[in-house]
Amino acid sequence: MTTYDSSDQSAHKSTYESTSRTAKAGGLTLHYNEAGPQDAPAVIMLHGGGPGASGWSNFGRNLPVFAEHFRTLLIDQPCYGASDKPEPDKDFFSFAADAVAALMDQLGLEQAHFIGNSLGGGTATRLALDHPDKVAKLLLMGPGGISVNLFSPDPTEGIKKLFAFHAANGSGEPTREQMRDFLLTMAYDPAIVTDAFVEERYAQAIDPQARLGTARMGASFAKWPQDTMLWREAYRITHPTLITWGREDRTNPLDGALVALKTIPDARLHVFPHCGHWAQTERFDEFNRLAIDFFSH
């Protein structure tokens, strides 16, 4: 496995190819992108669960900024990206958390700060609950599992669009327009949903292995629904926790933050105005500054 050399100027470009790594951990082959000094504190970013999602698709632009301060890893969770697509033997959050913990052991990482977006927020939360010694600080972005919609009806607009895209798998291939429709619910500013972005996510989403991974991930939620209700255990999270939310999030609405904020003992909340489900993209500079400051002090 290639290691990152902080003296290599080409690595600072942080292209997908220059930062791409794989490792065998816990019986799975996991893919991740890595940049930053090996001896710096580690930050692990866990992506959301939409069609075509991966560590790079969620956080690729943020990687070089964080790599100036931290050893930064964008992990493709099991069933996503270039990682294996196994059939989970427990709920997805627990299965993915165990896989990330095994990867940390393989890489010699005793502890890391975590950023979890949506589905990745659920995985990061489960890591803090089941592997607390491996988590330093926790940053949750519109997280799944730990949010409870107090005022917004379920399923939300974004979840309905997600279901519509995946439902097409049973009756034929989903369309690019369905992908665009879904991505537009993720964003406050529709200008970020470019044709190139739609095409990139669509190509990844319709790959047969990606479809298999999505189906297996979804089946685990259906099989162990009680175990995904992380809000019931949030009081056990003792780590410093920063909850972030886009005020205009149409997938996991802002009221979902309130139970977690009240329940986690050391939680604080930052709300990004004029922002949907992807604060790391729509509020790029503000998000980076906020996260780096939180992890640095």
Short mmCIF file of C-alpha atoms in Angstrom, two decimals:
data_model
loop_
_atom_site.label_atom_id
_atom_site.label_comp_id
_atom_site.label_asym_id
_atom_site.label_seq_id
_atom_site.Cartn_x
_atom_site.Cartn_y
_atom_site.Cartn_z
CA MET A 1 0.00 0.00 0.00
CA THR A 2 1.41 3.37 -0.98
CA THR A 3 2.04 5.80 1.86
CA TYR A 4 1.61 9.55 1.66
CA ASP A 5 4.79 11.59 1.62
CA SER A 6 4.11 15.11 2.86
CA SER A 7 7.20 16.33 1.03
CA ASP A 8 5.79 15.18 -2.32
CA GLN A 9 4.34 18.29 -3.95
CA SER A 10 2.22 16.26 -6.37
CA ALA A 11 0.38 14.74 -3.42
CA HIS A 12 -0.77 18.20 -2.32
CA LYS A 13 -2.91 18.32 -5.46
CA SER A 14 -5.01 15.65 -3.77
CA THR A 15 -6.38 14.07 -6.92
CA TYR A 16 -8.42 10.92 -6.54
CA GLU A 17 -5.62 8.85 -8.06
CA SER A 18 -2.80 10.33 -5.98
CA THR A 19 -4.65 9.79 -2.70
CA SER A 20 -6.34 6.45 -3.44
CA ARG A 21 -5.52 3.58 -1.05
CA THR A 22 -6.92 0.15 -0.18
CA ALA A 23 -6.43 -2.04 2.87
CA LYS A 24 -7.70 -5.38 4.11
CA ALA A 25 -9.38 -5.00 7.48
CA GLY A 26 -11.86 -7.16 9.35
CA GLY A 27 -12.19 -9.51 6.39
CA LEU A 28 -13.10 -6.67 4.00
CA THR A 29 -11.17 -4.71 1.42
CA LEU A 30 -11.85 -1.06 2.12
CA HIS A 31 -10.98 1.86 -0.12
CA TYR A 32 -10.06 5.29 1.18
CA ASN A 33 -8.37 8.49 0.07
CA GLU A 34 -5.63 9.83 2.29
CA ALA A 35 -3.53 12.99 2.47
CA GLY A 36 -1.64 14.88 5.15
CA PRO A 37 1.38 14.22 7.38
CA GLN A 38 1.53 10.74 8.86
CA ASP A 39 2.45 12.10 12.30
CA ALA A 40 -0.40 14.63 12.48
CA PRO A 41 -3.65 13.99 14.39
CA ALA A 42 -6.05 11.98 12.24
CA VAL A 43 -9.41 13.07 10.87
CA ILE A 44 -11.68 10.44 9.32
CA MET A 45 -14.57 11.57 7.10
CA LEU A 46 -17.57 9.29 6.51
CA HIS A 47 -19.84 10.02 3.56
CA GLY A 48 -23.62 10.03 3.20
CA GLY A 49 -25.70 7.30 1.62
CA GLY A 50 -27.22 8.69 -1.57
CA PRO A 51 -26.87 6.96 -4.94
CA GLY A 52 -23.32 7.21 -6.25
CA ALA A 53 -21.97 8.35 -2.88
CA SER A 54 -18.38 7.76 -1.80
CA GLY A 55 -15.79 9.38 0.40
CA TRP A 56 -14.41 11.30 -2.55
CA SER A 57 -17.79 12.45 -3.89
CA ASN A 58 -18.69 13.92 -0.49
CA PHE A 59 -15.35 15.30 0.69
CA GLY A 60 -12.86 15.32 -2.18
CA ARG A 61 -12.70 19.13 -2.33
CA ASN A 62 -12.21 19.38 1.43
CA LEU A 63 -9.33 16.90 1.55
CA PRO A 64 -6.43 19.25 0.66
CA VAL A 65 -7.64 21.87 3.15
CA PHE A 66 -7.78 19.42 6.04
CA ALA A 67 -4.51 17.77 4.94
CA GLU A 68 -2.67 20.98 5.81
CA HIS A 69 -3.50 20.28 9.47
CA PHE A 70 -4.35 16.59 9.83
CA ARG A 71 -3.73 13.12 8.50
CA THR A 72 -7.03 12.99 6.66
CA LEU A 73 -8.85 9.88 5.44
CA LEU A 74 -12.02 9.74 3.34
CA ILE A 75 -13.30 6.19 3.76
CA ASP A 76 -15.68 4.46 1.38
CA GLN A 77 -17.98 2.72 3.81
CA PRO A 78 -18.78 -0.96 3.16
CA CYS A 79 -21.29 -1.31 0.29
CA TYR A 80 -20.12 2.00 -1.23
CA GLY A 81 -17.52 3.37 -3.60
CA ALA A 82 -14.57 1.07 -4.25
CA SER A 83 -14.96 -0.83 -0.97
CA ASP A 84 -16.36 -4.36 -0.76
CA LYS A 85 -20.14 -4.78 -0.98
CA PRO A 86 -20.82 -7.53 1.59
CA GLU A 87 -24.12 -8.52 3.12
CA PRO A 88 -24.06 -6.98 6.62
CA ASP A 89 -24.61 -9.39 9.50
CA LYS A 90 -26.02 -6.62 11.71
CA ASP A 91 -27.51 -3.17 11.25
CA PHE A 92 -25.49 -1.04 8.82
CA PHE A 93 -24.32 1.55 11.35
CA SER A 94 -22.83 -1.16 13.58
CA PHE A 95 -21.42 -3.11 10.64
CA ALA A 96 -19.75 -0.04 9.11
CA ALA A 97 -18.47 1.17 12.48
CA ASP A 98 -16.80 -2.18 13.12
CA ALA A 99 -15.23 -2.05 9.65
CA VAL A 100 -13.83 1.45 10.23
CA ALA A 101 -12.48 0.40 13.63
CA ALA A 102 -10.76 -2.59 12.00
CA LEU A 103 -9.27 -0.32 9.34
CA MET A 104 -7.89 1.97 12.04
CA ASP A 105 -6.25 -1.01 13.69
CA GLN A 106 -4.77 -2.09 10.37
CA LEU A 107 -3.35 1.40 9.79
CA GLY A 108 -2.04 1.78 13.33
CA LEU A 109 -4.44 4.63 14.15
CA GLU A 110 -5.30 4.49 17.83
CA GLN A 111 -7.66 7.45 17.72
CA ALA A 112 -9.13 9.97 15.27
CA HIS A 113 -11.52 12.87 15.02
CA PHE A 114 -14.59 11.98 12.99
CA ILE A 115 -16.77 13.85 10.52
CA GLY A 116 -19.94 11.99 9.60
CA ASN A 117 -22.39 13.26 6.98
CA SER A 118 -25.94 11.82 6.99
CA LEU A 119 -25.48 8.02 6.82
CA GLY A 120 -21.86 8.56 7.83
CA GLY A 121 -23.09 10.51 10.85
CA GLY A 122 -24.88 7.37 12.00
CA THR A 123 -21.72 5.31 11.52
CA ALA A 124 -19.62 7.89 13.39
CA THR A 125 -22.17 7.93 16.22
CA ARG A 126 -22.09 4.13 16.47
CA LEU A 127 -18.27 4.28 16.56
CA ALA A 128 -18.44 6.67 19.50
CA LEU A 129 -20.86 4.30 21.27
CA ASP A 130 -19.20 0.95 20.51
CA HIS A 131 -15.53 1.99 20.11
CA PRO A 132 -15.28 5.08 22.33
CA ASP A 133 -11.51 4.95 22.76
CA LYS A 134 -11.03 5.32 19.00
CA VAL A 135 -12.94 8.62 18.85
CA ALA A 136 -11.43 11.94 19.96
CA LYS A 137 -14.01 14.51 18.84
CA LEU A 138 -17.18 14.01 16.84
CA LEU A 139 -18.60 16.29 14.15
CA LEU A 140 -22.02 15.21 12.91
CA MET A 141 -23.53 16.78 9.76
CA GLY A 142 -27.28 16.30 9.44
CA PRO A 143 -26.66 12.81 10.82
CA GLY A 144 -28.83 9.75 10.36
CA GLY A 145 -29.91 7.56 13.24
CA ILE A 146 -29.43 10.18 15.91
CA SER A 147 -31.80 12.80 14.48
CA VAL A 148 -35.50 12.81 15.35
CA ASN A 149 -37.85 14.91 13.23
CA LEU A 150 -40.05 16.70 15.75
CA PHE A 151 -41.98 18.93 13.33
CA SER A 152 -41.19 17.61 9.85
CA PRO A 153 -43.21 14.69 8.44
CA ASP A 154 -41.54 11.40 7.55
CA PRO A 155 -40.45 10.44 5.00
CA THR A 156 -38.94 13.81 4.15
CA GLU A 157 -38.75 15.21 0.63
CA GLY A 158 -35.15 14.07 0.17
CA ILE A 159 -35.88 10.56 1.41
CA LYS A 160 -38.85 10.29 -0.97
CA LYS A 161 -36.59 11.22 -3.90
CA LEU A 162 -34.03 8.68 -2.70
CA PHE A 163 -36.67 5.95 -2.58
CA ALA A 164 -37.91 6.94 -6.05
CA PHE A 165 -34.44 6.55 -7.53
CA HIS A 166 -33.83 3.16 -5.95
CA ALA A 167 -37.34 1.92 -6.72
CA ALA A 168 -36.49 2.17 -10.41
CA ASN A 169 -34.02 -0.67 -9.92
CA GLY A 170 -36.94 -3.06 -9.72
CA SER A 171 -38.67 -1.90 -12.88
CA GLY A 172 -35.77 -0.78 -15.03
CA GLU A 173 -32.77 1.52 -14.93
CA PRO A 174 -33.20 4.79 -13.03
CA THR A 175 -32.85 7.87 -15.19
CA ARG A 176 -30.50 10.82 -15.10
CA GLU A 177 -33.48 13.03 -14.40
CA GLN A 178 -34.28 11.00 -11.31
CA MET A 179 -30.69 11.48 -10.20
CA ARG A 180 -30.91 15.23 -10.85
CA ASP A 181 -34.22 15.38 -8.97
CA PHE A 182 -32.63 13.67 -5.98
CA LEU A 183 -29.48 15.82 -5.98
CA LEU A 184 -31.53 19.02 -6.15
CA THR A 185 -33.15 18.13 -2.82
CA MET A 186 -29.68 17.91 -1.28
CA ALA A 187 -28.75 21.48 -2.21
CA TYR A 188 -30.01 24.93 -1.29
CA ASP A 189 -28.41 26.44 -4.40
CA PRO A 190 -29.44 24.44 -7.49
CA ALA A 191 -26.43 25.82 -9.39
CA ILE A 192 -24.16 23.26 -7.70
CA VAL A 193 -26.09 20.43 -9.37
CA THR A 194 -24.28 20.72 -12.69
CA ASP A 195 -24.64 18.36 -15.63
CA ALA A 196 -21.15 17.02 -14.91
CA PHE A 197 -22.04 16.35 -11.29
CA VAL A 198 -25.24 14.54 -12.26
CA GLU A 199 -23.36 12.44 -14.81
CA GLU A 200 -20.63 11.52 -12.31
CA ARG A 201 -23.04 10.41 -9.61
CA TYR A 202 -25.33 8.67 -12.12
CA ALA A 203 -22.49 6.63 -13.62
CA GLN A 204 -21.44 5.49 -10.16
CA ALA A 205 -24.99 4.73 -9.03
CA ILE A 206 -25.99 2.46 -11.92
CA ASP A 207 -22.89 0.28 -11.67
CA PRO A 208 -24.12 -3.27 -10.90
CA GLN A 209 -21.87 -3.56 -7.87
CA ALA A 210 -23.12 -0.22 -6.54
CA ARG A 211 -26.69 -1.42 -6.92
CA LEU A 212 -25.83 -4.61 -5.04
CA GLY A 213 -24.22 -2.63 -2.23
CA THR A 214 -27.20 -0.30 -1.95
CA ALA A 215 -29.62 -3.22 -1.80
CA ARG A 216 -27.60 -4.97 0.89
CA MET A 217 -27.23 -1.78 2.92
CA GLY A 218 -30.97 -1.11 2.72
CA ALA A 219 -31.83 -4.68 3.68
CA SER A 220 -29.81 -4.35 6.89
CA PHE A 221 -31.91 -1.35 7.94
CA ALA A 222 -35.07 -3.34 7.30
CA LYS A 223 -33.79 -6.37 9.22
CA TRP A 224 -32.54 -4.57 12.34
CA PRO A 225 -34.57 -1.33 12.52
CA GLN A 226 -34.39 -1.00 16.31
CA ASP A 227 -30.60 -0.97 16.27
CA THR A 228 -30.52 2.06 13.96
CA MET A 229 -32.38 4.26 16.47
CA LEU A 230 -29.20 5.74 17.85
CA TRP A 231 -30.99 8.64 19.53
CA ARG A 232 -31.99 6.20 22.27
CA GLU A 233 -28.33 5.80 23.23
CA ALA A 234 -27.11 9.35 22.62
CA TYR A 235 -26.83 10.07 26.35
CA ARG A 236 -23.85 7.67 26.44
CA ILE A 237 -21.73 9.77 24.06
CA THR A 238 -19.20 11.54 26.26
CA HIS A 239 -17.00 12.94 23.48
CA PRO A 240 -16.98 16.64 22.60
CA THR A 241 -19.57 16.75 19.82
CA LEU A 242 -20.27 19.44 17.25
CA ILE A 243 -23.61 19.01 15.49
CA THR A 244 -23.88 20.96 12.24
CA TRP A 245 -26.94 21.47 10.07
CA GLY A 246 -28.02 23.29 6.97
CA ARG A 247 -31.03 25.45 7.83
CA GLU A 248 -32.71 24.51 4.54
CA ASP A 249 -31.94 20.78 4.73
CA ARG A 250 -34.82 18.93 3.01
CA THR A 251 -33.48 15.44 3.71
CA ASN A 252 -32.80 15.56 7.45
CA PRO A 253 -34.54 18.76 8.53
CA LEU A 254 -33.11 21.05 11.18
CA ASP A 255 -35.59 20.08 13.90
CA GLY A 256 -33.92 16.66 13.86
CA ALA A 257 -30.99 18.22 15.72
CA LEU A 258 -32.89 19.09 18.88
CA VAL A 259 -33.04 15.69 20.61
CA ALA A 260 -29.35 15.02 19.97
CA LEU A 261 -28.40 18.50 21.15
CA LYS A 262 -30.37 18.06 24.36
CA THR A 263 -29.26 14.47 25.00
CA ILE A 264 -25.51 14.36 24.23
CA PRO A 265 -23.79 15.76 27.35
CA ASP A 266 -21.04 17.73 25.56
CA ALA A 267 -22.88 18.81 22.40
CA ARG A 268 -23.05 22.17 20.63
CA LEU A 269 -24.95 23.09 17.45
CA HIS A 270 -23.92 25.21 14.46
CA VAL A 271 -26.55 26.06 11.84
CA PHE A 272 -25.48 27.15 8.34
CA PRO A 273 -27.96 29.54 6.69
CA HIS A 274 -28.73 29.25 2.98
CA CYS A 275 -27.54 25.65 3.08
CA GLY A 276 -29.01 22.23 2.37
CA HIS A 277 -27.68 18.78 3.24
CA TRP A 278 -24.10 19.39 2.07
CA ALA A 279 -22.56 22.07 4.27
CA GLN A 280 -19.07 20.90 3.27
CA THR A 281 -19.88 21.98 -0.30
CA GLU A 282 -22.32 24.87 -0.03
CA ARG A 283 -20.59 26.54 2.94
CA PHE A 284 -17.16 25.29 1.98
CA ASP A 285 -14.90 27.88 3.65
CA GLU A 286 -17.06 28.31 6.73
CA PHE A 287 -17.39 24.56 7.24
CA ASN A 288 -13.65 24.00 6.87
CA ARG A 289 -12.78 26.77 9.34
CA LEU A 290 -15.36 25.58 11.85
CA ALA A 291 -14.27 21.94 11.74
CA ILE A 292 -10.53 22.63 11.81
CA ASP A 293 -10.93 25.00 14.76
CA PHE A 294 -13.09 22.47 16.64
CA PHE A 295 -10.57 19.68 16.15
CA SER A 296 -7.56 21.88 16.92
CA HIS A 297 -8.60 23.18 20.34
#
